[in-house]
Short mmCIF file of C-alpha atoms and ligand atoms in Angstrom, two decimals:
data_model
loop_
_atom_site.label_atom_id
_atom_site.label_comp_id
_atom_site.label_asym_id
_atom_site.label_seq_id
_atom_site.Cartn_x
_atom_site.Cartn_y
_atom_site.Cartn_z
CA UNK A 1 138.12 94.44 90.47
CA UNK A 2 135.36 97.13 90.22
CA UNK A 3 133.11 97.27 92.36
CA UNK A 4 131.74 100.68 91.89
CA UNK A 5 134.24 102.24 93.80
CA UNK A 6 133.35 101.16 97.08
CA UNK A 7 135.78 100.92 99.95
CA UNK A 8 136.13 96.63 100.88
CA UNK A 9 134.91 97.55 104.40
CA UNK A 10 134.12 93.65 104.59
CA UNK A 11 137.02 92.01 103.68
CA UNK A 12 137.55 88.88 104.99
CA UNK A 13 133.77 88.44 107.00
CA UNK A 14 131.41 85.57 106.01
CA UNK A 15 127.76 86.75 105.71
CA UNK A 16 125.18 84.52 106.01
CA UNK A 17 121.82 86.51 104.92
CA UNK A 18 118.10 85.53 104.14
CA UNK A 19 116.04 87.12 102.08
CA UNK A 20 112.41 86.55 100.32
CA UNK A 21 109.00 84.63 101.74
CA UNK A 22 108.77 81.17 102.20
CA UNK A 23 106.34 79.08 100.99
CA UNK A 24 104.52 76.47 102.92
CA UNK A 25 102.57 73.92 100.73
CA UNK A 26 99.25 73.33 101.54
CA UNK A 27 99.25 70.74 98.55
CA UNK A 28 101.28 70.15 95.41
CA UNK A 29 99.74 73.27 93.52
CA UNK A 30 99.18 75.31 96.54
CA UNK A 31 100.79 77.21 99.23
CA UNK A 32 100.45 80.03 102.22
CA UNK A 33 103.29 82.58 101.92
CA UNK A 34 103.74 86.19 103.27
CA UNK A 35 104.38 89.32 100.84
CA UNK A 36 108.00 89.80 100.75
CA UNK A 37 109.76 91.18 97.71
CA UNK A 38 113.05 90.20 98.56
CA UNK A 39 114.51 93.25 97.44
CA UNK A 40 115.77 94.60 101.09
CA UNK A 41 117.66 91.31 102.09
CA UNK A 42 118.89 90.61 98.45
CA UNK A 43 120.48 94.48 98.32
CA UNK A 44 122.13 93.94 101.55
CA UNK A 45 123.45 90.90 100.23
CA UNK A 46 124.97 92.55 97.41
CA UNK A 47 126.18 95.56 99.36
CA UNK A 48 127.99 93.35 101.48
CA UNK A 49 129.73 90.71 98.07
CA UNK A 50 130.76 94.63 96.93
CA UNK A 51 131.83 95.51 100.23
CA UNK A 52 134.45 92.24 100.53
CA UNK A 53 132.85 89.97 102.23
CA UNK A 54 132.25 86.56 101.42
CA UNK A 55 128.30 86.04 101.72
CA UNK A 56 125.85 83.21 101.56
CA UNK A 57 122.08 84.34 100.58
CA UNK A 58 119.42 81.65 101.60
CA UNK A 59 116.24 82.60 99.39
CA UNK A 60 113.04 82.11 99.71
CA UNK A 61 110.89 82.18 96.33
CA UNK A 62 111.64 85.84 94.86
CA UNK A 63 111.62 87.10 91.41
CA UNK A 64 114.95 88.61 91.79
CA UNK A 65 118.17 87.64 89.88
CA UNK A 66 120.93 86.36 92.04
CA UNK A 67 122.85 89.61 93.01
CA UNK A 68 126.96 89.14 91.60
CA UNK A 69 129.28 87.75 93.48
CA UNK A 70 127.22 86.20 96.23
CA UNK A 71 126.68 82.34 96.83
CA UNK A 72 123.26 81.75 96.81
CA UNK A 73 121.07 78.80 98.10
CA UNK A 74 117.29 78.69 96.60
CA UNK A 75 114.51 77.24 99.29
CA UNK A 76 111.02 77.32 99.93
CA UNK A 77 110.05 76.24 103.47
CA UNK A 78 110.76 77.67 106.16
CA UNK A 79 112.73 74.32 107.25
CA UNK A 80 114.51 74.56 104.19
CA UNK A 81 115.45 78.05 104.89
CA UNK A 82 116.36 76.68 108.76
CA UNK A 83 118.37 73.94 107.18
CA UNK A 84 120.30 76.09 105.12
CA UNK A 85 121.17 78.67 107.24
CA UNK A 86 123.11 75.98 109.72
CA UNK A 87 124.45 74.82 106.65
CA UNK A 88 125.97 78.31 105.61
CA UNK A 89 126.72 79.09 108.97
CA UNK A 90 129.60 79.56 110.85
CA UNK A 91 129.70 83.68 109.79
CA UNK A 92 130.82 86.44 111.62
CA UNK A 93 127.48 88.05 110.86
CA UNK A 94 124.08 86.71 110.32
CA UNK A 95 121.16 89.04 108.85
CA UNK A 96 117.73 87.29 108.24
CA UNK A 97 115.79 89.85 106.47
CA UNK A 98 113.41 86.91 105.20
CA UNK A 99 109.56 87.11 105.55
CA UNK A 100 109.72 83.65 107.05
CA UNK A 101 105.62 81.96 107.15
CA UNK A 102 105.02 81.53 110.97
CA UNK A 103 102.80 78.55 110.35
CA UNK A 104 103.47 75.22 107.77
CA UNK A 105 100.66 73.45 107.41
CA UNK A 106 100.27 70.38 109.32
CA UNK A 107 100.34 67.16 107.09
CA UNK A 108 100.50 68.84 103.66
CA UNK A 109 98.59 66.79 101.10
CA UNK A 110 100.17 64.46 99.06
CA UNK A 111 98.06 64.89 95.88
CA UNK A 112 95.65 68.16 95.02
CA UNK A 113 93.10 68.64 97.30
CA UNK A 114 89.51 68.63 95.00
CA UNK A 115 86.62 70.43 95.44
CA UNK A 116 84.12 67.91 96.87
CA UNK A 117 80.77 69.47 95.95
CA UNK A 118 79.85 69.92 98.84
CA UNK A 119 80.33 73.68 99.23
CA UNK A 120 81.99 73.32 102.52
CA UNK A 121 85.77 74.79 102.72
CA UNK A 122 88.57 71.85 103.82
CA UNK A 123 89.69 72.58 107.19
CA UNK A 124 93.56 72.78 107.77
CA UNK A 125 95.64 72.39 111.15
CA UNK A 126 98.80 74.54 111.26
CA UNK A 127 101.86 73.64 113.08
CA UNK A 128 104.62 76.29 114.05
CA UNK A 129 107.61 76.86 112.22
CA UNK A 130 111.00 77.15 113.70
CA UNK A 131 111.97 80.58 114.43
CA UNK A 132 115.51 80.77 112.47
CA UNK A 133 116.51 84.48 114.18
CA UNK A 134 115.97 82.95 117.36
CA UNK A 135 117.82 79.80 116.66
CA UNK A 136 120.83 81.73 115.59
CA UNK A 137 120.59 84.93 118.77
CA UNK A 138 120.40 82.13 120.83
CA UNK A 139 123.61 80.17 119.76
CA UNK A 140 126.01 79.15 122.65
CA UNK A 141 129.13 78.79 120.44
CA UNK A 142 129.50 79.02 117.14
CA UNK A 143 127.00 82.15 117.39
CA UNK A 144 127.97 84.70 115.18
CA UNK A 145 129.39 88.02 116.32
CA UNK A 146 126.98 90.10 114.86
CA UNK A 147 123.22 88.86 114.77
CA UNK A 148 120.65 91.19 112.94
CA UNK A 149 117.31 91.04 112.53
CA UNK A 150 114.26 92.83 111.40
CA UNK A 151 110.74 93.93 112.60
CA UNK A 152 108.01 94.50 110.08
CA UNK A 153 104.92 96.32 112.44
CA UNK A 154 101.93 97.77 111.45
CA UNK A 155 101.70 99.24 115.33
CA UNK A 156 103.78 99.66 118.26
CA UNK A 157 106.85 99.67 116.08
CA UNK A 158 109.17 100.37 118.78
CA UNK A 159 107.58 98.81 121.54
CA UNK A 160 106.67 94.81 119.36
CA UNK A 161 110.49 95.79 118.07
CA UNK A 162 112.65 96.00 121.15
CA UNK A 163 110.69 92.91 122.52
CA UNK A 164 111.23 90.98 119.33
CA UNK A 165 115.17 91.88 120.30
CA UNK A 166 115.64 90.78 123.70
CA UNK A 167 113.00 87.26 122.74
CA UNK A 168 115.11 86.61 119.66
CA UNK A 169 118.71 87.46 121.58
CA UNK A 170 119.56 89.81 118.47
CA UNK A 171 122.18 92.55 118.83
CA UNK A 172 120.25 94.78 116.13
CA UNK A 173 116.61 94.90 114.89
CA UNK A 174 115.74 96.74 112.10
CA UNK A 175 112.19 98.09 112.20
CA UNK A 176 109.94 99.36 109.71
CA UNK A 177 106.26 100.36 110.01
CA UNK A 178 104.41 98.92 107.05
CA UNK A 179 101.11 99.95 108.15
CA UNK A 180 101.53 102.33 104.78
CA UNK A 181 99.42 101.15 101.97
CA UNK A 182 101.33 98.29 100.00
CA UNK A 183 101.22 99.57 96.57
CA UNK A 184 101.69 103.35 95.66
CA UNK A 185 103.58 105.38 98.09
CA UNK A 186 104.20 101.57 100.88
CA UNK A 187 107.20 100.02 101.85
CA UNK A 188 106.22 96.60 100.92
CA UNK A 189 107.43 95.53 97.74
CA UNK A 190 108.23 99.33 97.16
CA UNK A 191 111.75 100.62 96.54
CA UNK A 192 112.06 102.39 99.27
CA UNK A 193 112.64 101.96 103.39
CA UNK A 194 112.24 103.58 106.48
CA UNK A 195 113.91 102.22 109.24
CA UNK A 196 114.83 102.77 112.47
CA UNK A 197 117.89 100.45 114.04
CA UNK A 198 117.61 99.12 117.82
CA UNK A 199 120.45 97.88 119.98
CA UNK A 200 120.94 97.47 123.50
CA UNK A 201 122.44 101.32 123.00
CA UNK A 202 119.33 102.69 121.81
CA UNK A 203 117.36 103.50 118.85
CA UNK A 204 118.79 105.28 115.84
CA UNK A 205 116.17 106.37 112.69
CA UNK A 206 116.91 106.79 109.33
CA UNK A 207 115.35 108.55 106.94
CA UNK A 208 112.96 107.15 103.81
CA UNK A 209 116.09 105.59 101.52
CA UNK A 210 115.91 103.57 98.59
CA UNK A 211 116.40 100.02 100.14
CA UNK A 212 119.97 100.27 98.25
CA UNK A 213 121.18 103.01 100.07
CA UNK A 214 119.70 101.54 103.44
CA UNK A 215 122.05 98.14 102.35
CA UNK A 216 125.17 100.02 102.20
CA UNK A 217 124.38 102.23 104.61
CA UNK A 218 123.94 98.65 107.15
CA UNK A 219 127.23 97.57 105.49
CA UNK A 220 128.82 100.84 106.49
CA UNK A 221 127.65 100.43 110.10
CA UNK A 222 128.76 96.86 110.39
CA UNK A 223 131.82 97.95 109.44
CA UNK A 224 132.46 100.12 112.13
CA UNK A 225 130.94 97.97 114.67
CA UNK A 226 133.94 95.68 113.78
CA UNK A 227 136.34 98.34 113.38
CA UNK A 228 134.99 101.33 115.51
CA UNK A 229 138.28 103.45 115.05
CA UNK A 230 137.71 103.71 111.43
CA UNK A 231 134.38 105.04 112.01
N1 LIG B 301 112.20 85.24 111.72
C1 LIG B 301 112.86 84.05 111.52
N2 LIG B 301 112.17 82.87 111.56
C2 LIG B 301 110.85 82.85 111.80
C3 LIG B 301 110.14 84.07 112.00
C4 LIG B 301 110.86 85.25 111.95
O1 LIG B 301 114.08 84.06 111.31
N3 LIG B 301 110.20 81.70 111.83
C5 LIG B 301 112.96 86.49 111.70
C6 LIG B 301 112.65 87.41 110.52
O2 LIG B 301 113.51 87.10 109.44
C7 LIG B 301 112.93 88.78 111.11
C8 LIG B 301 112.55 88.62 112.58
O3 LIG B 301 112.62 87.23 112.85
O4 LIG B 301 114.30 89.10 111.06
C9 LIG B 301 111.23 89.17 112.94
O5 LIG B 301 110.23 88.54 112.19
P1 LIG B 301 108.72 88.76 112.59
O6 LIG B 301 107.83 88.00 111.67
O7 LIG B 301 108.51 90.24 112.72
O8 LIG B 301 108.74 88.13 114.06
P2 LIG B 301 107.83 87.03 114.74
O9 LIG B 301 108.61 86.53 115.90
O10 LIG B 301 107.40 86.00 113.76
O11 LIG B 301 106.60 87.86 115.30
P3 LIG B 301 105.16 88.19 114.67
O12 LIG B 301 104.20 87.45 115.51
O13 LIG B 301 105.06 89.71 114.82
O14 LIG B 301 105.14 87.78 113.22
CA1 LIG B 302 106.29 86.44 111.81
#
């Protein structure tokens, strides 16, 4: 099988990865969503099918094909995406790159809401969604080995990322400043990444890389992480 020549440094591991935004209706023809792309978590998931492993990609609404060789489940919500993932799961490694909405609003309406004339907004109540990182760092058993998440900031990268790392009971974050403008030169939505990897070990940056090289570039380091004397 070709798979561009890349070493199977995954053989045998089941992935379970998000990817995308979620969308949280706020009636049948409307929604709140965050920007996400999709094109970070989907690369990683195809870095990973080419690297071996067998991987499960639960995505949010992205215009994105489905990368080859993965299986992948198509949601909206974020309890969709929650359902899903303990669906997929167990896995030897879990990475939820998704742009999951924080908040669903509460008691969505059944039919479109109409303008009433009035000229007065409708008001909406917002209920918290379930935090699917934290659900999974958090596992007694059945918790995967290797549980990575990421950190979007637009200040106090390392500081909002390290906390979001012990709260969520991740073994990696990957954190990103996208305080950058989101079109032109940004990371979101953009091609490329900068990103700088926190563990209990430390912090480790990488340079600006196309978000395919910073996919097999995560594969790689997963790899060793299982099999360190390969490294
Ligand atoms: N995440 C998740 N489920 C949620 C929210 C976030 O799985 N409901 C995951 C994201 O996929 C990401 C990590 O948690 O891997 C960090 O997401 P982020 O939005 O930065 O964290 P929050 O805890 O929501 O903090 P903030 O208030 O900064 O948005
Ligand atoms: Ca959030």
């Amino acid at each position: 099988v070709s798979n561009g020549g890349k070493a199977r440094l995954l053989e045998g591991r089941r992935v379970v990865i998000t990817s995308g935004p979620t969308h949280e209706p706020i009636d049948p023809v409307r929604y709140i969503a965050n920007r996400s792309s999709g094109k970070q978590g989907h690369a990683i998931a195809a870095a990973a099918a080419a690297a071996g492993a067998d991987v499960v990609l639960v995505s949010g609404p992205v215009s994105l094909p489905d990368p080859a060789g993965v299986t992948v489940v198509h949601v909206e919500t974020a309890c969709q995406m929650q359902e899903a993932v303990d669906k997929a799961l167990p896995a030897d490694i879990a990475i939820l790159a998704a742009a999951v909405a924080d908040w669903r609003v509460k008691g969505a309406a059944a039919q479109k809401i109409k303008k009433d004339g009035s000229g007065r907004p409708p008001v909406m109540e917002f209920t918290e969604n379930p935090d699917i990182l934290a659900g999974i760092g958090h596992r007694g058993e059945g918790r995967p080995a290797l549980v990575i998440g990421f950190a979007a900031e637009t200040a106090d990268l390392l500081a909002n990322a390290k906390a979001k790392l012990e709260r969520k009971g991740a073994d990696w974050i990957l954190a990103n400043d996208v305080s950058t403008p989101a079109y032109g030169t940004g990371i979101m939505g953009g091609d490329a990444n900068e990103i700088q990897i926190l563990s209990r070990d430390g912090v480790e940056a990488w340079p600006r890389l196309d978000k395919r090289q910073v996919a097999d570039r995560l594969v790689a380091r997963i790899a060793a992480h299982f099999e360190p004397e390969d490294e």
